[in-house]
Amino acid sequence: MKDLITLITSRKGLSALELRDEKLNPTLFYFEDKNDFYLLICSDYSTLIQQLEVDDSGKNLDLGLNAYLDSIKQYSDVKSFGNIVDFNLSCIVAVEMKSLQDSDTLKKMHGIEENYKISKKYILPYLEQDFTVLKGKIEDEILEGDITQKLNTLALNYSNSINNKEESWYQLLMNLFIKLPFMNYQTASFGLVTISEYLDKELSSDDLLLLKNIHESYNESTDIETFISQFQIDKDEQI
């Protein structure tokens, strides 16, 4: 999994800094010309809880991770970036699980994302067999483009598998798009594709005018229901 995510970051223009600490050996990814930092931790669940020094039940897993992240910020290689890391760090934890059926364990895992202290967090639990299937499809099928384009093509080609529990590898594929924030970066523009950019391309001139009117008319002191009612226009009514 680490090799796949590293390949994705490389194609997205991020640099990598390996942090060898004899614990979880995370990797810090960053843009040379941006202030965004992504710390990647890849581990199996047993090793994760052991290195974070929490009990086998996973209780206080979020606190253990926060303590670990706080110590990482004191590493000399990380401190060389200055205080900007304190405000722009995201942590991605890819955890290989023996099962995804233990709802209590998964709840504790995903609960880590609710704790924003130290960094924003993205938790990616997965099964080895699902990753093996995904990796095989990336390597075996005729897919054009770089790794992110291949993943996009797989997502489209197998979209009918989204609710098929027998195709659980596809859920892992979807989670990559959700849990890897830099998947949305466009290397050409070196920034996020914004919603406004999509709207400018997709909406008709009438729709764009309505959107402009809504934006200019909004006032924070306005009752939201009253505000919305102003723009409930019949589909045949012109702006």
PDB file of N, CA and C in Angstrom, residues 128-227:
ATOM      1  N   GLU A 128      -5.797  -7.151   3.159  1.00  0.00           N
ATOM      2  CA  GLU A 128      -4.707  -7.484   2.255  1.00  0.00           C
ATOM      3  C   GLU A 128      -5.235  -8.064   0.951  1.00  0.00           C
ATOM      4  N   GLN A 129      -6.272  -8.921   1.041  1.00  0.00           N
ATOM      5  CA  GLN A 129      -6.789  -9.554  -0.179  1.00  0.00           C
ATOM      6  C   GLN A 129      -7.436  -8.543  -1.117  1.00  0.00           C
ATOM      7  N   ASP A 130      -8.067  -7.498  -0.558  1.00  0.00           N
ATOM      8  CA  ASP A 130      -8.653  -6.455  -1.402  1.00  0.00           C
ATOM      9  C   ASP A 130      -7.560  -5.666  -2.118  1.00  0.00           C
ATOM     10  N   PHE A 131      -6.490  -5.370  -1.392  1.00  0.00           N
ATOM     11  CA  PHE A 131      -5.388  -4.642  -2.010  1.00  0.00           C
ATOM     12  C   PHE A 131      -4.726  -5.486  -3.095  1.00  0.00           C
ATOM     13  N   THR A 132      -4.618  -6.781  -2.859  1.00  0.00           N
ATOM     14  CA  THR A 132      -4.015  -7.672  -3.850  1.00  0.00           C
ATOM     15  C   THR A 132      -4.826  -7.677  -5.141  1.00  0.00           C
ATOM     16  N   VAL A 133      -6.158  -7.724  -5.016  1.00  0.00           N
ATOM     17  CA  VAL A 133      -7.029  -7.701  -6.198  1.00  0.00           C
ATOM     18  C   VAL A 133      -6.888  -6.368  -6.929  1.00  0.00           C
ATOM     19  N   LEU A 134      -6.914  -5.259  -6.181  1.00  0.00           N
ATOM     20  CA  LEU A 134      -6.778  -3.934  -6.784  1.00  0.00           C
ATOM     21  C   LEU A 134      -5.451  -3.798  -7.504  1.00  0.00           C
ATOM     22  N   LYS A 135      -4.390  -4.218  -6.868  1.00  0.00           N
ATOM     23  CA  LYS A 135      -3.066  -4.139  -7.473  1.00  0.00           C
ATOM     24  C   LYS A 135      -2.999  -4.969  -8.751  1.00  0.00           C
ATOM     25  N   GLY A 136      -3.629  -6.151  -8.712  1.00  0.00           N
ATOM     26  CA  GLY A 136      -3.646  -7.004  -9.895  1.00  0.00           C
ATOM     27  C   GLY A 136      -4.365  -6.360 -11.057  1.00  0.00           C
ATOM     28  N   LYS A 137      -5.479  -5.686 -10.780  1.00  0.00           N
ATOM     29  CA  LYS A 137      -6.230  -5.025 -11.846  1.00  0.00           C
ATOM     30  C   LYS A 137      -5.451  -3.847 -12.423  1.00  0.00           C
ATOM     31  N   ILE A 138      -4.726  -3.134 -11.571  1.00  0.00           N
ATOM     32  CA  ILE A 138      -3.901  -2.030 -12.054  1.00  0.00           C
ATOM     33  C   ILE A 138      -2.819  -2.551 -12.996  1.00  0.00           C
ATOM     34  N   GLU A 139      -2.239  -3.698 -12.660  1.00  0.00           N
ATOM     35  CA  GLU A 139      -1.117  -4.232 -13.421  1.00  0.00           C
ATOM     36  C   GLU A 139      -1.548  -5.025 -14.649  1.00  0.00           C
ATOM     37  N   ASP A 140      -2.703  -5.713 -14.559  1.00  0.00           N
ATOM     38  CA  ASP A 140      -3.071  -6.668 -15.609  1.00  0.00           C
ATOM     39  C   ASP A 140      -3.937  -6.083 -16.718  1.00  0.00           C
ATOM     40  N   GLU A 141      -4.791  -5.113 -16.360  1.00  0.00           N
ATOM     41  CA  GLU A 141      -5.709  -4.604 -17.368  1.00  0.00           C
ATOM     42  C   GLU A 141      -5.019  -3.555 -18.249  1.00  0.00           C
ATOM     43  N   ILE A 142      -5.548  -3.405 -19.449  1.00  0.00           N
ATOM     44  CA  ILE A 142      -4.998  -2.425 -20.388  1.00  0.00           C
ATOM     45  C   ILE A 142      -5.540  -1.051 -20.012  1.00  0.00           C
ATOM     46  N   LEU A 143      -4.725  -0.291 -19.294  1.00  0.00           N
ATOM     47  CA  LEU A 143      -5.128   1.018 -18.809  1.00  0.00           C
ATOM     48  C   LEU A 143      -4.113   2.055 -19.262  1.00  0.00           C
ATOM     49  N   GLU A 144      -4.598   3.145 -19.814  1.00  0.00           N
ATOM     50  CA  GLU A 144      -3.715   4.198 -20.300  1.00  0.00           C
ATOM     51  C   GLU A 144      -3.490   5.263 -19.235  1.00  0.00           C
ATOM     52  N   GLY A 145      -2.389   6.002 -19.385  1.00  0.00           N
ATOM     53  CA  GLY A 145      -2.119   7.128 -18.513  1.00  0.00           C
ATOM     54  C   GLY A 145      -1.308   6.749 -17.280  1.00  0.00           C
ATOM     55  N   ASP A 146      -1.147   7.734 -16.378  1.00  0.00           N
ATOM     56  CA  ASP A 146      -0.391   7.490 -15.155  1.00  0.00           C
ATOM     57  C   ASP A 146      -1.272   6.789 -14.130  1.00  0.00           C
ATOM     58  N   ILE A 147      -0.754   6.611 -12.927  1.00  0.00           N
ATOM     59  CA  ILE A 147      -1.457   5.808 -11.927  1.00  0.00           C
ATOM     60  C   ILE A 147      -2.821   6.396 -11.556  1.00  0.00           C
ATOM     61  N   THR A 148      -2.917   7.717 -11.430  1.00  0.00           N
ATOM     62  CA  THR A 148      -4.204   8.307 -11.063  1.00  0.00           C
ATOM     63  C   THR A 148      -5.221   8.156 -12.185  1.00  0.00           C
ATOM     64  N   GLN A 149      -4.776   8.268 -13.422  1.00  0.00           N
ATOM     65  CA  GLN A 149      -5.681   8.052 -14.557  1.00  0.00           C
ATOM     66  C   GLN A 149      -6.149   6.607 -14.613  1.00  0.00           C
ATOM     67  N   LYS A 150      -5.258   5.686 -14.295  1.00  0.00           N
ATOM     68  CA  LYS A 150      -5.629   4.273 -14.276  1.00  0.00           C
ATOM     69  C   LYS A 150      -6.666   3.995 -13.193  1.00  0.00           C
ATOM     70  N   LEU A 151      -6.486   4.593 -12.031  1.00  0.00           N
ATOM     71  CA  LEU A 151      -7.446   4.413 -10.944  1.00  0.00           C
ATOM     72  C   LEU A 151      -8.803   4.994 -11.327  1.00  0.00           C
ATOM     73  N   ASN A 152      -8.786   6.143 -11.994  1.00  0.00           N
ATOM     74  CA  ASN A 152     -10.041   6.741 -12.466  1.00  0.00           C
ATOM     75  C   ASN A 152     -10.742   5.833 -13.472  1.00  0.00           C
ATOM     76  N   THR A 153      -9.972   5.241 -14.364  1.00  0.00           N
ATOM     77  CA  THR A 153     -10.540   4.346 -15.371  1.00  0.00           C
ATOM     78  C   THR A 153     -11.138   3.106 -14.719  1.00  0.00           C
ATOM     79  N   LEU A 154     -10.436   2.547 -13.743  1.00  0.00           N
ATOM     80  CA  LEU A 154     -10.969   1.385 -13.020  1.00  0.00           C
ATOM     81  C   LEU A 154     -12.276   1.739 -12.313  1.00  0.00           C
ATOM     82  N   ALA A 155     -12.313   2.918 -11.714  1.00  0.00           N
ATOM     83  CA  ALA A 155     -13.525   3.351 -11.011  1.00  0.00           C
ATOM     84  C   ALA A 155     -14.713   3.429 -11.965  1.00  0.00           C
ATOM     85  N   LEU A 156     -14.481   3.905 -13.168  1.00  0.00           N
ATOM     86  CA  LEU A 156     -15.548   4.014 -14.163  1.00  0.00           C
ATOM     87  C   LEU A 156     -15.921   2.651 -14.734  1.00  0.00           C
ATOM     88  N   ASN A 157     -14.908   1.851 -15.056  1.00  0.00           N
ATOM     89  CA  ASN A 157     -15.158   0.555 -15.689  1.00  0.00           C
ATOM     90  C   ASN A 157     -15.904  -0.412 -14.780  1.00  0.00           C
ATOM     91  N   TYR A 158     -15.711  -0.278 -13.479  1.00  0.00           N
ATOM     92  CA  TYR A 158     -16.322  -1.210 -12.525  1.00  0.00           C
ATOM     93  C   TYR A 158     -17.343  -0.511 -11.630  1.00  0.00           C
ATOM     94  N   SER A 159     -17.920   0.562 -12.113  1.00  0.00           N
ATOM     95  CA  SER A 159     -18.853   1.331 -11.285  1.00  0.00           C
ATOM     96  C   SER A 159     -20.061   0.521 -10.830  1.00  0.00           C
ATOM     97  N   ASN A 160     -20.403  -0.546 -11.574  1.00  0.00           N
ATOM     98  CA  ASN A 160     -21.533  -1.386 -11.170  1.00  0.00           C
ATOM     99  C   ASN A 160     -21.185  -2.262  -9.962  1.00  0.00           C
ATOM    100  N   SER A 161     -19.942  -2.204  -9.503  1.00  0.00           N
ATOM    101  CA  SER A 161     -19.515  -3.008  -8.351  1.00  0.00           C
ATOM    102  C   SER A 161     -19.641  -2.253  -7.037  1.00  0.00           C
ATOM    103  N   ILE A 162     -20.114  -1.035  -7.090  1.00  0.00           N
ATOM    104  CA  ILE A 162     -20.088  -0.186  -5.913  1.00  0.00           C
ATOM    105  C   ILE A 162     -20.902  -0.751  -4.750  1.00  0.00           C
ATOM    106  N   ASN A 163     -21.991  -1.443  -5.026  1.00  0.00           N
ATOM    107  CA  ASN A 163     -22.822  -2.016  -3.964  1.00  0.00           C
ATOM    108  C   ASN A 163     -22.710  -3.531  -3.892  1.00  0.00           C
ATOM    109  N   ASN A 164     -21.701  -4.080  -4.558  1.00  0.00           N
ATOM    110  CA  ASN A 164     -21.510  -5.531  -4.579  1.00  0.00           C
ATOM    111  C   ASN A 164     -20.502  -5.916  -3.499  1.00  0.00           C
ATOM    112  N   LYS A 165     -20.973  -6.549  -2.439  1.00  0.00           N
ATOM    113  CA  LYS A 165     -20.101  -6.915  -1.330  1.00  0.00           C
ATOM    114  C   LYS A 165     -19.048  -7.936  -1.736  1.00  0.00           C
ATOM    115  N   GLU A 166     -19.315  -8.664  -2.822  1.00  0.00           N
ATOM    116  CA  GLU A 166     -18.343  -9.645  -3.298  1.00  0.00           C
ATOM    117  C   GLU A 166     -17.157  -8.957  -3.985  1.00  0.00           C
ATOM    118  N   GLU A 167     -17.335  -7.703  -4.356  1.00  0.00           N
ATOM    119  CA  GLU A 167     -16.264  -6.938  -5.011  1.00  0.00           C
ATOM    120  C   GLU A 167     -15.743  -5.882  -4.036  1.00  0.00           C
ATOM    121  N   SER A 168     -15.306  -6.332  -2.861  1.00  0.00           N
ATOM    122  CA  SER A 168     -14.906  -5.398  -1.809  1.00  0.00           C
ATOM    123  C   SER A 168     -13.644  -4.609  -2.169  1.00  0.00           C
ATOM    124  N   TRP A 169     -12.881  -5.080  -3.146  1.00  0.00           N
ATOM    125  CA  TRP A 169     -11.708  -4.331  -3.597  1.00  0.00           C
ATOM    126  C   TRP A 169     -12.118  -2.968  -4.155  1.00  0.00           C
ATOM    127  N   TYR A 170     -13.346  -2.919  -4.705  1.00  0.00           N
ATOM    128  CA  TYR A 170     -13.808  -1.670  -5.308  1.00  0.00           C
ATOM    129  C   TYR A 170     -14.051  -0.612  -4.233  1.00  0.00           C
ATOM    130  N   GLN A 171     -14.502  -1.048  -3.058  1.00  0.00           N
ATOM    131  CA  GLN A 171     -14.688  -0.101  -1.961  1.00  0.00           C
ATOM    132  C   GLN A 171     -13.346   0.473  -1.532  1.00  0.00           C
ATOM    133  N   LEU A 172     -12.309  -0.358  -1.557  1.00  0.00           N
ATOM    134  CA  LEU A 172     -10.965   0.141  -1.266  1.00  0.00           C
ATOM    135  C   LEU A 172     -10.556   1.195  -2.287  1.00  0.00           C
ATOM    136  N   LEU A 173     -10.847   0.933  -3.546  1.00  0.00           N
ATOM    137  CA  LEU A 173     -10.541   1.903  -4.597  1.00  0.00           C
ATOM    138  C   LEU A 173     -11.255   3.224  -4.331  1.00  0.00           C
ATOM    139  N   MET A 174     -12.538   3.164  -3.980  1.00  0.00           N
ATOM    140  CA  MET A 174     -13.286   4.381  -3.687  1.00  0.00           C
ATOM    141  C   MET A 174     -12.691   5.110  -2.477  1.00  0.00           C
ATOM    142  N   ASN A 175     -12.245   4.341  -1.487  1.00  0.00           N
ATOM    143  CA  ASN A 175     -11.682   4.959  -0.289  1.00  0.00           C
ATOM    144  C   ASN A 175     -10.368   5.676  -0.574  1.00  0.00           C
ATOM    145  N   LEU A 176      -9.639   5.218  -1.581  1.00  0.00           N
ATOM    146  CA  LEU A 176      -8.410   5.925  -1.953  1.00  0.00           C
ATOM    147  C   LEU A 176      -8.730   7.347  -2.387  1.00  0.00           C
ATOM    148  N   PHE A 177      -9.811   7.517  -3.135  1.00  0.00           N
ATOM    149  CA  PHE A 177     -10.207   8.854  -3.586  1.00  0.00           C
ATOM    150  C   PHE A 177     -10.682   9.716  -2.423  1.00  0.00           C
ATOM    151  N   ILE A 178     -11.267   9.061  -1.418  1.00  0.00           N
ATOM    152  CA  ILE A 178     -11.799   9.798  -0.275  1.00  0.00           C
ATOM    153  C   ILE A 178     -10.718  10.143   0.738  1.00  0.00           C
ATOM    154  N   LYS A 179      -9.806   9.209   0.970  1.00  0.00           N
ATOM    155  CA  LYS A 179      -8.843   9.349   2.064  1.00  0.00           C
ATOM    156  C   LYS A 179      -7.501   9.954   1.653  1.00  0.00           C
ATOM    157  N   LEU A 180      -7.269  10.087   0.365  1.00  0.00           N
ATOM    158  CA  LEU A 180      -6.027  10.717  -0.083  1.00  0.00           C
ATOM    159  C   LEU A 180      -6.362  12.097  -0.632  1.00  0.00           C
ATOM    160  N   PRO A 181      -6.243  13.135   0.185  1.00  0.00           N
ATOM    161  CA  PRO A 181      -6.690  14.475  -0.232  1.00  0.00           C
ATOM    162  C   PRO A 181      -5.992  15.002  -1.471  1.00  0.00           C
ATOM    163  N   PHE A 182      -4.737  14.608  -1.703  1.00  0.00           N
ATOM    164  CA  PHE A 182      -4.002  15.108  -2.859  1.00  0.00           C
ATOM    165  C   PHE A 182      -4.420  14.431  -4.161  1.00  0.00           C
ATOM    166  N   MET A 183      -5.330  13.445  -4.095  1.00  0.00           N
ATOM    167  CA  MET A 183      -5.862  12.852  -5.321  1.00  0.00           C
ATOM    168  C   MET A 183      -6.602  13.887  -6.147  1.00  0.00           C
ATOM    169  N   ASN A 184      -7.054  14.979  -5.505  1.00  0.00           N
ATOM    170  CA  ASN A 184      -7.811  16.024  -6.206  1.00  0.00           C
ATOM    171  C   ASN A 184      -6.928  17.116  -6.775  1.00  0.00           C
ATOM    172  N   TYR A 185      -5.636  17.028  -6.525  1.00  0.00           N
ATOM    173  CA  TYR A 185      -4.744  18.044  -7.055  1.00  0.00           C
ATOM    174  C   TYR A 185      -4.490  17.821  -8.541  1.00  0.00           C
ATOM    175  N   GLN A 186      -4.429  18.919  -9.280  1.00  0.00           N
ATOM    176  CA  GLN A 186      -4.087  18.874 -10.688  1.00  0.00           C
ATOM    177  C   GLN A 186      -2.656  19.381 -10.836  1.00  0.00           C
ATOM    178  N   THR A 187      -1.758  18.546 -11.342  1.00  0.00           N
ATOM    179  CA  THR A 187      -0.352  18.924 -11.414  1.00  0.00           C
ATOM    180  C   THR A 187      -0.117  20.107 -12.338  1.00  0.00           C
ATOM    181  N   ALA A 188      -0.944  20.278 -13.340  1.00  0.00           N
ATOM    182  CA  ALA A 188      -0.739  21.377 -14.280  1.00  0.00           C
ATOM    183  C   ALA A 188      -0.941  22.726 -13.597  1.00  0.00           C
ATOM    184  N   SER A 189      -2.003  22.819 -12.790  1.00  0.00           N
ATOM    185  CA  SER A 189      -2.304  24.082 -12.124  1.00  0.00           C
ATOM    186  C   SER A 189      -1.704  24.148 -10.733  1.00  0.00           C
ATOM    187  N   PHE A 190      -1.212  22.974 -10.244  1.00  0.00           N
ATOM    188  CA  PHE A 190      -0.622  22.885  -8.916  1.00  0.00           C
ATOM    189  C   PHE A 190      -1.590  23.365  -7.858  1.00  0.00           C
ATOM    190  N   GLY A 191      -2.825  23.026  -7.979  1.00  0.00           N
ATOM    191  CA  GLY A 191      -3.803  23.410  -6.979  1.00  0.00           C
ATOM    192  C   GLY A 191      -5.054  22.586  -7.118  1.00  0.00           C
ATOM    193  N   LEU A 192      -5.968  22.797  -6.209  1.00  0.00           N
ATOM    194  CA  LEU A 192      -7.225  22.068  -6.242  1.00  0.00           C
ATOM    195  C   LEU A 192      -8.121  22.586  -7.358  1.00  0.00           C
ATOM    196  N   VAL A 193      -8.873  21.658  -7.940  1.00  0.00           N
ATOM    197  CA  VAL A 193      -9.911  22.064  -8.875  1.00  0.00           C
ATOM    198  C   VAL A 193     -11.090  22.514  -8.036  1.00  0.00           C
ATOM    199  N   THR A 194     -11.474  23.772  -8.147  1.00  0.00           N
ATOM    200  CA  THR A 194     -12.519  24.304  -7.294  1.00  0.00           C
ATOM    201  C   THR A 194     -13.893  24.051  -7.885  1.00  0.00           C
ATOM    202  N   ILE A 195     -14.888  24.099  -7.004  1.00  0.00           N
ATOM    203  CA  ILE A 195     -16.260  23.916  -7.453  1.00  0.00           C
ATOM    204  C   ILE A 195     -16.647  25.007  -8.442  1.00  0.00           C
ATOM    205  N   SER A 196     -16.181  26.231  -8.187  1.00  0.00           N
ATOM    206  CA  SER A 196     -16.536  27.337  -9.082  1.00  0.00           C
ATOM    207  C   SER A 196     -16.018  27.092 -10.493  1.00  0.00           C
ATOM    208  N   GLU A 197     -14.846  26.449 -10.598  1.00  0.00           N
ATOM    209  CA  GLU A 197     -14.304  26.152 -11.922  1.00  0.00           C
ATOM    210  C   GLU A 197     -15.189  25.149 -12.655  1.00  0.00           C
ATOM    211  N   TYR A 198     -15.679  24.148 -11.918  1.00  0.00           N
ATOM    212  CA  TYR A 198     -16.577  23.186 -12.538  1.00  0.00           C
ATOM    213  C   TYR A 198     -17.894  23.839 -12.948  1.00  0.00           C
ATOM    214  N   LEU A 199     -18.409  24.727 -12.079  1.00  0.00           N
ATOM    215  CA  LEU A 199     -19.673  25.390 -12.380  1.00  0.00           C
ATOM    216  C   LEU A 199     -19.549  26.258 -13.628  1.00  0.00           C
ATOM    217  N   ASP A 200     -18.443  26.960 -13.750  1.00  0.00           N
ATOM    218  CA  ASP A 200     -18.236  27.815 -14.914  1.00  0.00           C
ATOM    219  C   ASP A 200     -18.279  27.017 -16.212  1.00  0.00           C
ATOM    220  N   LYS A 201     -17.838  25.763 -16.141  1.00  0.00           N
ATOM    221  CA  LYS A 201     -17.793  24.935 -17.341  1.00  0.00           C
ATOM    222  C   LYS A 201     -19.131  24.252 -17.629  1.00  0.00           C
ATOM    223  N   GLU A 202     -19.854  23.873 -16.556  1.00  0.00           N
ATOM    224  CA  GLU A 202     -21.008  22.999 -16.728  1.00  0.00           C
ATOM    225  C   GLU A 202     -22.357  23.719 -16.764  1.00  0.00           C
ATOM    226  N   LEU A 203     -22.484  24.858 -16.080  1.00  0.00           N
ATOM    227  CA  LEU A 203     -23.780  25.515 -15.990  1.00  0.00           C
ATOM    228  C   LEU A 203     -24.064  26.365 -17.224  1.00  0.00           C
ATOM    229  N   SER A 204     -25.344  26.480 -17.537  1.00  0.00           N
ATOM    230  CA  SER A 204     -25.759  27.342 -18.638  1.00  0.00           C
ATOM    231  C   SER A 204     -25.626  28.790 -18.210  1.00  0.00           C
ATOM    232  N   SER A 205     -25.746  29.706 -19.162  1.00  0.00           N
ATOM    233  CA  SER A 205     -25.621  31.133 -18.837  1.00  0.00           C
ATOM    234  C   SER A 205     -26.722  31.572 -17.876  1.00  0.00           C
ATOM    235  N   ASP A 206     -27.950  31.034 -18.047  1.00  0.00           N
ATOM    236  CA  ASP A 206     -29.043  31.368 -17.129  1.00  0.00           C
ATOM    237  C   ASP A 206     -28.752  30.862 -15.725  1.00  0.00           C
ATOM    238  N   ASP A 207     -28.224  29.639 -15.634  1.00  0.00           N
ATOM    239  CA  ASP A 207     -27.895  29.071 -14.323  1.00  0.00           C
ATOM    240  C   ASP A 207     -26.801  29.875 -13.643  1.00  0.00           C
ATOM    241  N   LEU A 208     -25.809  30.290 -14.420  1.00  0.00           N
ATOM    242  CA  LEU A 208     -24.720  31.083 -13.855  1.00  0.00           C
ATOM    243  C   LEU A 208     -25.217  32.436 -13.369  1.00  0.00           C
ATOM    244  N   LEU A 209     -26.177  33.020 -14.091  1.00  0.00           N
ATOM    245  CA  LEU A 209     -26.736  34.296 -13.668  1.00  0.00           C
ATOM    246  C   LEU A 209     -27.503  34.143 -12.368  1.00  0.00           C
ATOM    247  N   LEU A 210     -28.257  33.039 -12.252  1.00  0.00           N
ATOM    248  CA  LEU A 210     -28.986  32.768 -11.016  1.00  0.00           C
ATOM    249  C   LEU A 210     -28.009  32.582  -9.862  1.00  0.00           C
ATOM    250  N   LEU A 211     -26.950  31.845 -10.105  1.00  0.00           N
ATOM    251  CA  LEU A 211     -25.942  31.626  -9.075  1.00  0.00           C
ATOM    252  C   LEU A 211     -25.313  32.943  -8.640  1.00  0.00           C
ATOM    253  N   LYS A 212     -25.059  33.828  -9.607  1.00  0.00           N
ATOM    254  CA  LYS A 212     -24.490  35.137  -9.299  1.00  0.00           C
ATOM    255  C   LYS A 212     -25.453  35.952  -8.451  1.00  0.00           C
ATOM    256  N   ASN A 213     -26.750  35.891  -8.806  1.00  0.00           N
ATOM    257  CA  ASN A 213     -27.759  36.633  -8.049  1.00  0.00           C
ATOM    258  C   ASN A 213     -27.854  36.138  -6.608  1.00  0.00           C
ATOM    259  N   ILE A 214     -27.791  34.819  -6.439  1.00  0.00           N
ATOM    260  CA  ILE A 214     -27.848  34.237  -5.104  1.00  0.00           C
ATOM    261  C   ILE A 214     -26.645  34.690  -4.275  1.00  0.00           C
ATOM    262  N   HIS A 215     -25.485  34.635  -4.891  1.00  0.00           N
ATOM    263  CA  HIS A 215     -24.256  35.006  -4.188  1.00  0.00           C
ATOM    264  C   HIS A 215     -24.303  36.469  -3.750  1.00  0.00           C
ATOM    265  N   GLU A 216     -24.776  37.350  -4.627  1.00  0.00           N
ATOM    266  CA  GLU A 216     -24.785  38.776  -4.329  1.00  0.00           C
ATOM    267  C   GLU A 216     -25.895  39.149  -3.357  1.00  0.00           C
ATOM    268  N   SER A 217     -26.953  38.317  -3.289  1.00  0.00           N
ATOM    269  CA  SER A 217     -28.099  38.658  -2.451  1.00  0.00           C
ATOM    270  C   SER A 217     -27.972  38.132  -1.025  1.00  0.00           C
ATOM    271  N   TYR A 218     -27.069  37.179  -0.826  1.00  0.00           N
ATOM    272  CA  TYR A 218     -26.993  36.535   0.482  1.00  0.00           C
ATOM    273  C   TYR A 218     -26.448  37.488   1.542  1.00  0.00           C
ATOM    274  N   ASN A 219     -27.105  37.446   2.691  1.00  0.00           N
ATOM    275  CA  ASN A 219     -26.667  38.224   3.844  1.00  0.00           C
ATOM    276  C   ASN A 219     -26.768  37.310   5.060  1.00  0.00           C
ATOM    277  N   GLU A 220     -25.741  37.279   5.887  1.00  0.00           N
ATOM    278  CA  GLU A 220     -25.715  36.350   7.013  1.00  0.00           C
ATOM    279  C   GLU A 220     -26.856  36.568   7.998  1.00  0.00           C
ATOM    280  N   SER A 221     -27.411  37.765   8.022  1.00  0.00           N
ATOM    281  CA  SER A 221     -28.492  38.056   8.967  1.00  0.00           C
ATOM    282  C   SER A 221     -29.853  37.644   8.425  1.00  0.00           C
ATOM    283  N   THR A 222     -29.906  37.218   7.164  1.00  0.00           N
ATOM    284  CA  THR A 222     -31.171  36.842   6.533  1.00  0.00           C
ATOM    285  C   THR A 222     -31.611  35.464   6.994  1.00  0.00           C
ATOM    286  N   ASP A 223     -32.887  35.308   7.295  1.00  0.00           N
ATOM    287  CA  ASP A 223     -33.422  33.995   7.626  1.00  0.00           C
ATOM    288  C   ASP A 223     -33.242  33.082   6.414  1.00  0.00           C
ATOM    289  N   ILE A 224     -32.700  31.888   6.636  1.00  0.00           N
ATOM    290  CA  ILE A 224     -32.322  31.030   5.520  1.00  0.00           C
ATOM    291  C   ILE A 224     -33.523  30.585   4.697  1.00  0.00           C
ATOM    292  N   GLU A 225     -34.649  30.271   5.362  1.00  0.00           N
ATOM    293  CA  GLU A 225     -35.831  29.830   4.614  1.00  0.00           C
ATOM    294  C   GLU A 225     -36.375  30.956   3.744  1.00  0.00           C
ATOM    295  N   THR A 226     -36.384  32.168   4.293  1.00  0.00           N
ATOM    296  CA  THR A 226     -36.840  33.319   3.509  1.00  0.00           C
ATOM    297  C   THR A 226     -35.923  33.553   2.322  1.00  0.00           C
ATOM    298  N   PHE A 227     -34.623  33.417   2.574  1.00  0.00           N
ATOM    299  CA  PHE A 227     -33.649  33.624   1.503  1.00  0.00           C
ATOM    300  C   PHE A 227     -33.832  32.608   0.383  1.00  0.00           C
TER     301      PHE A 227
END
